[in-house]
Tab-separated table of C-alpha atoms in Angstrom:
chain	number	residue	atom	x	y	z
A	165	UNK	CA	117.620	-59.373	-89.236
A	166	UNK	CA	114.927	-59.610	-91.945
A	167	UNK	CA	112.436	-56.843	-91.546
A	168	UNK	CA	110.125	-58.744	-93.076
A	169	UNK	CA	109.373	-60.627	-90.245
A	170	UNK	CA	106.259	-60.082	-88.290
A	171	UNK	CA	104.742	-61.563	-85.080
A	172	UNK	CA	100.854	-62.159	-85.963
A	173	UNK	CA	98.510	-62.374	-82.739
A	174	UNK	CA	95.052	-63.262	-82.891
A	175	UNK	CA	92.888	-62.343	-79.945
A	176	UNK	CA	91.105	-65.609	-78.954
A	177	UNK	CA	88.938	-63.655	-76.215
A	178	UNK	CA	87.002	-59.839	-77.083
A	179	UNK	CA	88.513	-58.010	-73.675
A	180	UNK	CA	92.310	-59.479	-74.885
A	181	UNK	CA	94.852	-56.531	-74.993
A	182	UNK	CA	97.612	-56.626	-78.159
A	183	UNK	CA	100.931	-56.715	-76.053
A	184	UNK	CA	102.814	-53.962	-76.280
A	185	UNK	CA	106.543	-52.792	-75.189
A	186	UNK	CA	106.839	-50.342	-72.218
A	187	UNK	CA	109.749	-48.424	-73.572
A	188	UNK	CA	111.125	-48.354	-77.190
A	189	UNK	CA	114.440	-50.387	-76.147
A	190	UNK	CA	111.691	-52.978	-74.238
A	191	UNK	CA	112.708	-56.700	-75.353
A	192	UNK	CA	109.906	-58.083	-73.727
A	193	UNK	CA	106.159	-57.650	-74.444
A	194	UNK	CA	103.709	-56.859	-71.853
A	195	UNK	CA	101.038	-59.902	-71.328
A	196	UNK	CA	97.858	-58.849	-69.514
A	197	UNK	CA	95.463	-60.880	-67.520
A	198	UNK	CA	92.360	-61.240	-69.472
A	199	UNK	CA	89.980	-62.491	-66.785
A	200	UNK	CA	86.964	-61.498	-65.995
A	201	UNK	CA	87.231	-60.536	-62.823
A	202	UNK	CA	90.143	-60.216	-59.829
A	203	UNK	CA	91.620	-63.299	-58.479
A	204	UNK	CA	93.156	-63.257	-55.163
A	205	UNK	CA	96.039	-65.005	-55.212
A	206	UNK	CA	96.784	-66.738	-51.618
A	207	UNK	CA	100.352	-66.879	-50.267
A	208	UNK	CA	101.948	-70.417	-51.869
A	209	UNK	CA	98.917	-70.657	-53.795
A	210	UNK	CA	99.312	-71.159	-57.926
A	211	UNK	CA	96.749	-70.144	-60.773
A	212	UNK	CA	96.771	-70.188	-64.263
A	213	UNK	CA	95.961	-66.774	-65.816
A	214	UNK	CA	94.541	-66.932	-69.395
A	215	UNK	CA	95.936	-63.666	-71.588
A	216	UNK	CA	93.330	-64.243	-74.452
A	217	UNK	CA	95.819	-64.431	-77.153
A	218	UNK	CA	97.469	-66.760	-79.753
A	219	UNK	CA	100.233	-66.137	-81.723
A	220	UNK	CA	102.309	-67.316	-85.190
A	221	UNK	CA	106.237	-66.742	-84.885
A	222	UNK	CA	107.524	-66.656	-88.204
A	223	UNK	CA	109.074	-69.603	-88.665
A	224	UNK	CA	110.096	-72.364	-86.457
A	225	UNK	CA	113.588	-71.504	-85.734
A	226	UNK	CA	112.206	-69.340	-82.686
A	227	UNK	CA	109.633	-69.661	-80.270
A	228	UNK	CA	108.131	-67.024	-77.531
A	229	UNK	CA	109.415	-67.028	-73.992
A	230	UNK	CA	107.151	-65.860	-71.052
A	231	UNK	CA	109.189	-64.489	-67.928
A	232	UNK	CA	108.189	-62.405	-65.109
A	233	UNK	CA	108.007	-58.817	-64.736
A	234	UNK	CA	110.544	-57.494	-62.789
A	235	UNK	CA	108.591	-55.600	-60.543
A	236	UNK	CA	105.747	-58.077	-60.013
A	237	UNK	CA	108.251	-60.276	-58.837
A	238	UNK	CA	110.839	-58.188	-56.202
A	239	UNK	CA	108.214	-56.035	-55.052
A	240	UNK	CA	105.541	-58.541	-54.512
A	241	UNK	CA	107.220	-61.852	-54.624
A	242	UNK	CA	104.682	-62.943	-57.434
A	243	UNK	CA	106.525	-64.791	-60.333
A	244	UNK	CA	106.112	-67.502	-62.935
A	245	UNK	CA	105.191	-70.983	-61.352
A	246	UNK	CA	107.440	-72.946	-64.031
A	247	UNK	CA	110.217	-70.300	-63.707
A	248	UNK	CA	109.971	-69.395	-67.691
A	249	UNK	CA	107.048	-70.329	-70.246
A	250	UNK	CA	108.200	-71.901	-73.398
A	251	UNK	CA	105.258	-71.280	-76.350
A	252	UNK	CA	106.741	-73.186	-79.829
A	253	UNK	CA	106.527	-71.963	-83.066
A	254	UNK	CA	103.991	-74.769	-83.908
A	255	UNK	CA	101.051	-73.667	-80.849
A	256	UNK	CA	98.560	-71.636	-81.839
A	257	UNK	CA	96.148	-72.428	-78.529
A	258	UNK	CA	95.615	-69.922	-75.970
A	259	UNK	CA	98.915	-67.862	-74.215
A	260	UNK	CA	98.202	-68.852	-70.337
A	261	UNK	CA	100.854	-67.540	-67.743
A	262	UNK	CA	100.940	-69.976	-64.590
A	263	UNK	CA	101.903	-67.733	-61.376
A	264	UNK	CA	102.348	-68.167	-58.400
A	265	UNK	CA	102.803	-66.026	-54.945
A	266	UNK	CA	105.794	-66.580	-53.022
A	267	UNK	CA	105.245	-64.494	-51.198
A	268	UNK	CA	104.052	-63.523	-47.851
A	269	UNK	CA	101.314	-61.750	-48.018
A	270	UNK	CA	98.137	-62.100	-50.677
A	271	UNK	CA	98.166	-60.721	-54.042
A	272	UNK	CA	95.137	-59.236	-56.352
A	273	UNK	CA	95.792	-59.537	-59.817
A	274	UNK	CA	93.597	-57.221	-61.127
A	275	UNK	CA	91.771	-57.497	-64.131
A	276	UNK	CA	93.949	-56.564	-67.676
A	277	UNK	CA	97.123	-56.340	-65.180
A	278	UNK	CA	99.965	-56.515	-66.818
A	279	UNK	CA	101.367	-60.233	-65.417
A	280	UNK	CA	104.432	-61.277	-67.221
A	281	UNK	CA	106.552	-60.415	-70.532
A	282	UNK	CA	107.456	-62.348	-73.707
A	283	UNK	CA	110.259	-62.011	-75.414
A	284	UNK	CA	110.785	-63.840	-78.730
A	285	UNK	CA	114.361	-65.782	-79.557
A	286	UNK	CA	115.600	-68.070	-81.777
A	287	UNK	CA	116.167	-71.668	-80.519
A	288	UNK	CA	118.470	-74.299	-82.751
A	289	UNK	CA	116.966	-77.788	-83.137
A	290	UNK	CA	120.015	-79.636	-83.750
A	291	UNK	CA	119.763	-83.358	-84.615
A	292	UNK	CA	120.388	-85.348	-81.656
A	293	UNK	CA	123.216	-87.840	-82.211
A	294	UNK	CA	123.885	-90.637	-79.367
A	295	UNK	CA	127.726	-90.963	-78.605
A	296	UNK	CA	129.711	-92.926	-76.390
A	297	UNK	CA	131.547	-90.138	-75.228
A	298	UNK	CA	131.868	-86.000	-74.955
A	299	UNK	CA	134.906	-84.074	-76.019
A	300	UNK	CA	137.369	-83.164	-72.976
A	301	UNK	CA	137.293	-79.500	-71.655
A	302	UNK	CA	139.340	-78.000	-68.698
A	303	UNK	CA	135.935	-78.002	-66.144
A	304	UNK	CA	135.215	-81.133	-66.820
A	305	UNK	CA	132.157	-82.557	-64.750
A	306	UNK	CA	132.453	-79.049	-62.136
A	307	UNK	CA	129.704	-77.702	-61.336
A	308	UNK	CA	127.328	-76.535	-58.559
A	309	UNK	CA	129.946	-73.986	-57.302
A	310	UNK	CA	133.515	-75.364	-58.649
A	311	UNK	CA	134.453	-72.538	-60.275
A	312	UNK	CA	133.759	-70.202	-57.332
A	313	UNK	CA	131.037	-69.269	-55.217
C-alpha cells in the first residue's frame, strides 16, 4: 500500500473530536457524537447524530464506511438505522451517523460518545455493461438458504 496516502479531516464544528483507533490493530475509527447536549433515544425511535467532521479519501477508488460499534450494539441494542453508512470519495459535507434503538429499553447518548466506527476500503467502479444474459455457475439462481441453513 502507498504510504503516502493520508486521510485529511477537517473539523466542521469547534467541540468535533479527530477519530482515533482504540487499539493499534483497530480497522475502524472511533466517530463521536458532537452534540451539544444528551439525546435520549426512545425505544424504536431514530435520530441523526452529527460527528462535526468532513473528510478527503485520497482518491476515488475508496470511500469511508460507517458501522456500528460492537458493543453499542449487543449490549444496548443501539445500531446504525441504514445498517452501514456509505460516505464517497467525492462528499466533503458533514459525517452524520443515523441510529437507531432497537432496543427495549431507552438509550442516552451522551455527549462526545463514541457512536459508531469508520473504516476506509476500496470500492471498484466498473463500467456497467447491459447483457442479455449472465455466465452459468453451479448455484445458479440459489439463494435465501439453498446452500444450507
Amino acid at each position: 500500500m502507498n504510504n503516502n496516502m493520508q486521510l485529511k479531516i477537517m473539523k466542521k464544528k469547534e467541540n468535533a473530536i479527530v477519530p482515533t483507533r482504540a487499539t493499534k490493530g483497530s480497522a475502524g475509527l472511533d466517530l463521536c457524537a458532537c452534540i451539544p447536549q444528551d439525546i435520549m433515544l426512545k425505544s424504536g425511535q431514530s435520530v441523526l447524530v452529527p460527528t462535526g467532521l468532513a473528510i478527503e479519501l485520497p482518491n476515488k477508488n475508496m470511500a469511508a464506511f460507517i458501522f456500528a460499534r460492537s458493543g453499542l450494539a449487543t449490549k444496548f441494542a443501539v445500531s446504525l438505522s441504514n445498517g452501514v453508512g456509505v460516505v464517497d470519495s467525492d462528499y466533503r459535507g458533514e459525517i452524520c451517523v443515523g441510529l437507531k434503538n432497537f432496543g427495549v429499553e431507552d438509550y442516552l447518548i451522551k455527549k462526545n460518545e463514541r457512536i459508531a466506527q469508520m473504516v476506509i476500503m476500496p470500492v471498484f467502479c466498473l463500467p456497467i455493461i447491459e447483457v442479455d444474459h449472465l455466465e452459468e455457475t453451479v448455484r445458479g439462481e440459489g439463494g435465501f438458504g439453498s446452500t444450507g441453513k
